[in-house]
XYZ file of C-alpha atoms in Angstrom:
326
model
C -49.233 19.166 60.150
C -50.819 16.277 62.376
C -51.031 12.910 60.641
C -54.256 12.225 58.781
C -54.950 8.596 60.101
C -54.996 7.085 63.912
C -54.838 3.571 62.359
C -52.324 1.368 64.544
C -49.438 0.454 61.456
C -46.062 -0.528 61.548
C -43.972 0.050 58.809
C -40.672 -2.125 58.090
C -37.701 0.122 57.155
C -34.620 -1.355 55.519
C -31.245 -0.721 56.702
C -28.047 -1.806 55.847
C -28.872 -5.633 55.579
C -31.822 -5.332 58.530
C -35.234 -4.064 58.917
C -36.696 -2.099 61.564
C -40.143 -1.815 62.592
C -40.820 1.789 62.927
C -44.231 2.840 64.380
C -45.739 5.321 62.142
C -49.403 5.662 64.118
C -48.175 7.338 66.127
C -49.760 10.897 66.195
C -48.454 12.992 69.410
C -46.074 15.796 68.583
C -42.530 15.144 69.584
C -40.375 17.691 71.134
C -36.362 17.254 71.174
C -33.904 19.823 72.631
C -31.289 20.338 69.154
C -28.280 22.788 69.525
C -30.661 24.203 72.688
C -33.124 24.829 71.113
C -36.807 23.106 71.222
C -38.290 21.966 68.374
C -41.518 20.050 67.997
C -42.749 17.624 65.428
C -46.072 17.025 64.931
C -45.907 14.412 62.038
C -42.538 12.092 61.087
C -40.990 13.674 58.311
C -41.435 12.080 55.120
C -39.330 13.788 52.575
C -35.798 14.919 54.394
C -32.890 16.229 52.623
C -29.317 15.486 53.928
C -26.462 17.097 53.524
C -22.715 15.478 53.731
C -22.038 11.831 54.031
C -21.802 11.558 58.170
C -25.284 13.157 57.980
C -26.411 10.596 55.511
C -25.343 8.161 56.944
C -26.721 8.683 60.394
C -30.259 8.175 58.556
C -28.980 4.812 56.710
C -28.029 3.315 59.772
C -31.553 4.334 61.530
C -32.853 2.209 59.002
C -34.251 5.829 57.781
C -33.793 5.435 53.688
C -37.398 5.693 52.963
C -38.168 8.814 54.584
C -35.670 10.864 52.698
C -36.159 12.827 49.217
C -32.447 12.455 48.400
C -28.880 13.482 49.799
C -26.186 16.463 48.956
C -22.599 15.033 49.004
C -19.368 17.196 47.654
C -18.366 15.326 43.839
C -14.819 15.521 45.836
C -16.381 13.127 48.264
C -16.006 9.488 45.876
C -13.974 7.635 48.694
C -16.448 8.435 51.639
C -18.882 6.568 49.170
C -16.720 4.328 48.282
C -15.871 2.973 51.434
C -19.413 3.063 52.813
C -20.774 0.587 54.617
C -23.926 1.613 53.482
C -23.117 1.982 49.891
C -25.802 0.087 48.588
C -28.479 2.691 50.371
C -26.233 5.664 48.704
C -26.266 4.168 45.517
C -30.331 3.875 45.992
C -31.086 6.729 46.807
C -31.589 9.679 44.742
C -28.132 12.178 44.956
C -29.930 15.554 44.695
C -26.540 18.030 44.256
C -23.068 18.444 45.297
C -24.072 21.339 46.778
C -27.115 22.386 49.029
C -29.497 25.336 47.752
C -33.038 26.516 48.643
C -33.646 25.228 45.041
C -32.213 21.641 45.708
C -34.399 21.196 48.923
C -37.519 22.944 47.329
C -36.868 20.890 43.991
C -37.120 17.724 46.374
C -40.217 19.117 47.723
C -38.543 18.248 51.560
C -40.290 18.970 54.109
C -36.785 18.449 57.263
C -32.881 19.437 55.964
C -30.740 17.485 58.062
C -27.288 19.226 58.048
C -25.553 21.334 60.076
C -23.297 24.897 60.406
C -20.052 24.461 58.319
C -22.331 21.269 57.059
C -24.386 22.978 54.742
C -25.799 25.611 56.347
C -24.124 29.151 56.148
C -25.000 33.085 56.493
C -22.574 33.539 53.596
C -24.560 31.545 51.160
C -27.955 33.051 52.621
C -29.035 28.618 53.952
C -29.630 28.598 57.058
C -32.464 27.008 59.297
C -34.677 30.405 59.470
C -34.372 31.003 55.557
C -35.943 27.444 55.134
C -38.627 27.991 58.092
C -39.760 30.954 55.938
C -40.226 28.504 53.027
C -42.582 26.225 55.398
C -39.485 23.743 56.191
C -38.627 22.098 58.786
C -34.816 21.963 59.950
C -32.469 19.569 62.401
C -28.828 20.670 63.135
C -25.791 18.288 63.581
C -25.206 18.790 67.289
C -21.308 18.363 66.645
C -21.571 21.408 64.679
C -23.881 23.384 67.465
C -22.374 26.856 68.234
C -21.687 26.995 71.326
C -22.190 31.246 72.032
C -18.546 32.134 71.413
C -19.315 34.006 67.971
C -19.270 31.275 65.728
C -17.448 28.553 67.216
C -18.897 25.162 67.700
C -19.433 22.444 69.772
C -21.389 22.105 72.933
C -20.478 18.572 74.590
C -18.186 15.856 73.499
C -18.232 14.509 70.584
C -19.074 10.767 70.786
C -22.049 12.608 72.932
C -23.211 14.593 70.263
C -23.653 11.382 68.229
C -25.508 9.374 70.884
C -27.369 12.525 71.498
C -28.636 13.050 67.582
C -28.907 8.843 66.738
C -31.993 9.866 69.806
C -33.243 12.758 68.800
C -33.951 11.092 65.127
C -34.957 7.959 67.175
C -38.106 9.713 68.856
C -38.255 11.939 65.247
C -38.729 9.436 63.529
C -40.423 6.850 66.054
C -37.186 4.279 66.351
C -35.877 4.914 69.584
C -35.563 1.447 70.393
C -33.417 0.984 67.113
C -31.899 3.952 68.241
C -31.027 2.687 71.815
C -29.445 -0.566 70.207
C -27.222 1.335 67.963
C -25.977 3.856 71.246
C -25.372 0.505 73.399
C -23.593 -1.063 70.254
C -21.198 1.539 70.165
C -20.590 2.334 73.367
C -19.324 -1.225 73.916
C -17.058 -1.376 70.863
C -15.246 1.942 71.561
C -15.144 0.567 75.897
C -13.549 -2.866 74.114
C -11.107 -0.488 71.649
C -10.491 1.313 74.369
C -8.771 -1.638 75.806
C -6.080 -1.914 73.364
C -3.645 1.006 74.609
C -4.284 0.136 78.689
C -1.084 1.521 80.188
C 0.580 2.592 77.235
C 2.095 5.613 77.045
C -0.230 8.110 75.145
C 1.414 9.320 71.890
C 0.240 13.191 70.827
C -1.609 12.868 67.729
C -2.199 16.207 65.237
C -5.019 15.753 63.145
C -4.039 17.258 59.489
C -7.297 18.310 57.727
C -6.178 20.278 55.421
C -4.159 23.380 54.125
C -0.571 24.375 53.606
C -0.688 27.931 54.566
C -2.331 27.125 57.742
C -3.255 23.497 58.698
C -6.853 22.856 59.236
C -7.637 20.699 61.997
C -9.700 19.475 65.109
C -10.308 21.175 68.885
C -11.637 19.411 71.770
C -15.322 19.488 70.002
C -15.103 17.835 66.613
C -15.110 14.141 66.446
C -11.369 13.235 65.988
C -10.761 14.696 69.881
C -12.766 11.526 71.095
C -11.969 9.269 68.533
C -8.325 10.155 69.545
C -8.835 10.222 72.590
C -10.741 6.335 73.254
C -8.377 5.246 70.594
C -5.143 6.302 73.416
C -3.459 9.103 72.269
C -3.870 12.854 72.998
C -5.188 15.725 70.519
C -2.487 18.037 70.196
C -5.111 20.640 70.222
C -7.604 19.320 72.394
C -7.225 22.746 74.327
C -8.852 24.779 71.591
C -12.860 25.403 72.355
C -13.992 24.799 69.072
C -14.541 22.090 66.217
C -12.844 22.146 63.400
C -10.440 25.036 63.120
C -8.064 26.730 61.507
C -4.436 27.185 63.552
C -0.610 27.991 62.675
C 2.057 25.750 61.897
C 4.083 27.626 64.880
C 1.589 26.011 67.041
C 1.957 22.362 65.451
C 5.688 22.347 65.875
C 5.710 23.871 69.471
C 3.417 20.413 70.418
C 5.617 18.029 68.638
C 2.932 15.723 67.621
C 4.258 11.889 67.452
C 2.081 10.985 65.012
C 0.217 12.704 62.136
C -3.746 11.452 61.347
C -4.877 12.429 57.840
C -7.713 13.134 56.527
C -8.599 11.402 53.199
C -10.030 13.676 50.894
C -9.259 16.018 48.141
C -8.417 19.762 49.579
C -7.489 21.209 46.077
C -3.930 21.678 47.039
C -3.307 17.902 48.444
C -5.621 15.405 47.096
C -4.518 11.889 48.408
C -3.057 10.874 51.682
C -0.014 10.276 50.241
C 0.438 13.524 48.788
C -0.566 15.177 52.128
C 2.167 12.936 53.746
C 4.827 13.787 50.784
C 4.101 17.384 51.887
C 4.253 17.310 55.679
C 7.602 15.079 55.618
C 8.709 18.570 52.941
C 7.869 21.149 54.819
C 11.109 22.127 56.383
C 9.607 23.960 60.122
C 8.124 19.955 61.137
C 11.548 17.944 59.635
C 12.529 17.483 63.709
C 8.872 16.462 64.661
C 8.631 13.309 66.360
C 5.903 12.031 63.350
C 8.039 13.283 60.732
C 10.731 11.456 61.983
C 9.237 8.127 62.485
C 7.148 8.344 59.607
C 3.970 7.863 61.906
C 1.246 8.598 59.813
C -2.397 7.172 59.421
C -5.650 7.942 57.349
C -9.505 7.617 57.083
C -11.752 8.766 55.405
C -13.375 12.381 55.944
C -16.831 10.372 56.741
C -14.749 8.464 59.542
C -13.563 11.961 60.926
C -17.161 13.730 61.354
C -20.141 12.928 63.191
C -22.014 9.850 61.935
C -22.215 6.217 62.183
C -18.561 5.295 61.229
C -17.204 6.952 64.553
C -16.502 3.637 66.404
C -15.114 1.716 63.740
C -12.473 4.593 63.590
C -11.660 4.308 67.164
C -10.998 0.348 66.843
C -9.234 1.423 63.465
C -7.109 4.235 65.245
C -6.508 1.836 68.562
C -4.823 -1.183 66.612
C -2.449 1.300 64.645
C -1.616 3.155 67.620
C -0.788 -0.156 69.958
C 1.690 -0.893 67.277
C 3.722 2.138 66.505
């Protein structure tokens, strides 16, 4: 559909304590590349759907809370909102679901879902982008969560890249690059200045803990904790593995000796807190001689600090400062 009116208008969107001017007269189509893919949009979506908080998020801090219908966050999710910095857009905007449907995106009458595989969408559940586009709508993937051809593995660039990457792609969506731009350059020079804090230090090995006590859920070399590990100074134990987030062994995570442990902080149904998921990683007898055990080296954020979104550098000045102390 090809917007109505030619009119020159510009229409202020708020964002987290700013405004940003956001052309809307404009009526070209715009064509981004997302997960490889082409896709074309011939008006600005009006009526988006989001699903999880880093994809939120990502819209809030575009200044993009008027051009969504609502957002689909897990109920197990209360300290990602809690800890927001854009709290005040979650708690304005209308929560659709903890879980995403057909019937919570057609309910909202959207007309773009913004999530992303193992972010919503799924064969297993029957959501996916090419159910919607048979219901007439529209779709943009998470490119941290982009498969990347090796059955369904994902990731296809670094991580930090993905977000610069997708804060554009929504910038000429939604006609804010320059808003867009400022946020990139922003970030850039805060992780650069993080960076700064670990200068010829030794680099500790860090294992991200996710998740499980069977096997440990955690991060390879394409979900966001391998760069926010990495510009923070340390080393991702399993920065090797092609993939995003994972499942491996706990053979593996003893073999690497991690020096210190980042957690997670969410509810997993087995572990809820960080303190409990500490409690059981200092009791589980095959890590006792770990380097992290030992020391007690452990540190937490929240799961919206982990993915994709907007809270990315504030995790690697976060991660930095704890790591030049230990």
């Amino acid at each position: 559909m090809r917007t109505a009116l030619a009119a020159a208008a510009l229409l202020l969107v708020s964002g987290c304590g700013a405004t940003v001017a956001q052309d809307t007269s404009a009526t070209d189509p715009v064509t981004v590349t997302n997960c490889g893919q082409q896709v074309t949009f011939d008006e600005v979506p009006s009526k988006v759907v989001t699903n999880d908080t880093g994809i939120t998020e990502l819209m809030f801090a575009l200044g993009l809370k008027d051009r969504m219908a609502g957002y689909v966050v897990d109920g197990d999710n209360t300290v990602d909102l809690q800890t927001s910095p854009w709290k005040a857009d979650f708690d304005s905007t209308r929560k659709l679901a903890d879980k995403i449907s057909k019937e919570v995106v057609q309910g909202a009458n959207a007309d773009l879902v913004f999530a992303g595989w193992n972010y919503g969408f799924s064969e297993s559940t029957g959501f996916t982008p090419d159910a919607l586009k048979q219901l007439g709508i529209g779709s943009y993937l998470l490119t941290e969560s982009c498969r990347n051809g090796a059955g369904k593995q994902r990731g296809i660039m670094p991580a930090l890249d993905a977000l610069y990457t997708d804060l554009r792609n929504l910038g000429k969506i939604f006609r804010v690059e320059a808003k867009a731009e400022e946020l990139v350059q922003s970030y850039r020079r805060r992780i650069e200045n993080a960076g700064k804090l670990m200068a010829g230090k030794p680099r500790p090995k860090v294992f991200l803990y996710d998740s499980g006590q069977d096997q440990p859920f955690t991060s390879g070399r394409n979900a966001a904790p391998q760069d926010i590990i990495g510009k923070a100074g340390g080393d991702n134990v399993f920065g090797d593995l092609d993939d995003s987030w994972t499942t491996v062994n706990w053979e593996a995570v003893v073999q690497r000796a991690p020096d210190v442990v980042l957690i997670v902080d969410y509810a997993d149904g087995e572990a809820n807190t960080p303190a409990q998921k500490q409690a059981f990683l200092e009791g589980f007898a095959p890590l006792r001689n770990s380097p992290a055990i030992k020391n007690k080296r452990f540190y937490s954020l929240p799961y919206a600090a982990l993915v994709e979104g907007p809270r990315n550098p504030a995790s690697v000045e976060a991660f930095a400062k704890y790591l030049a102390q230990v």
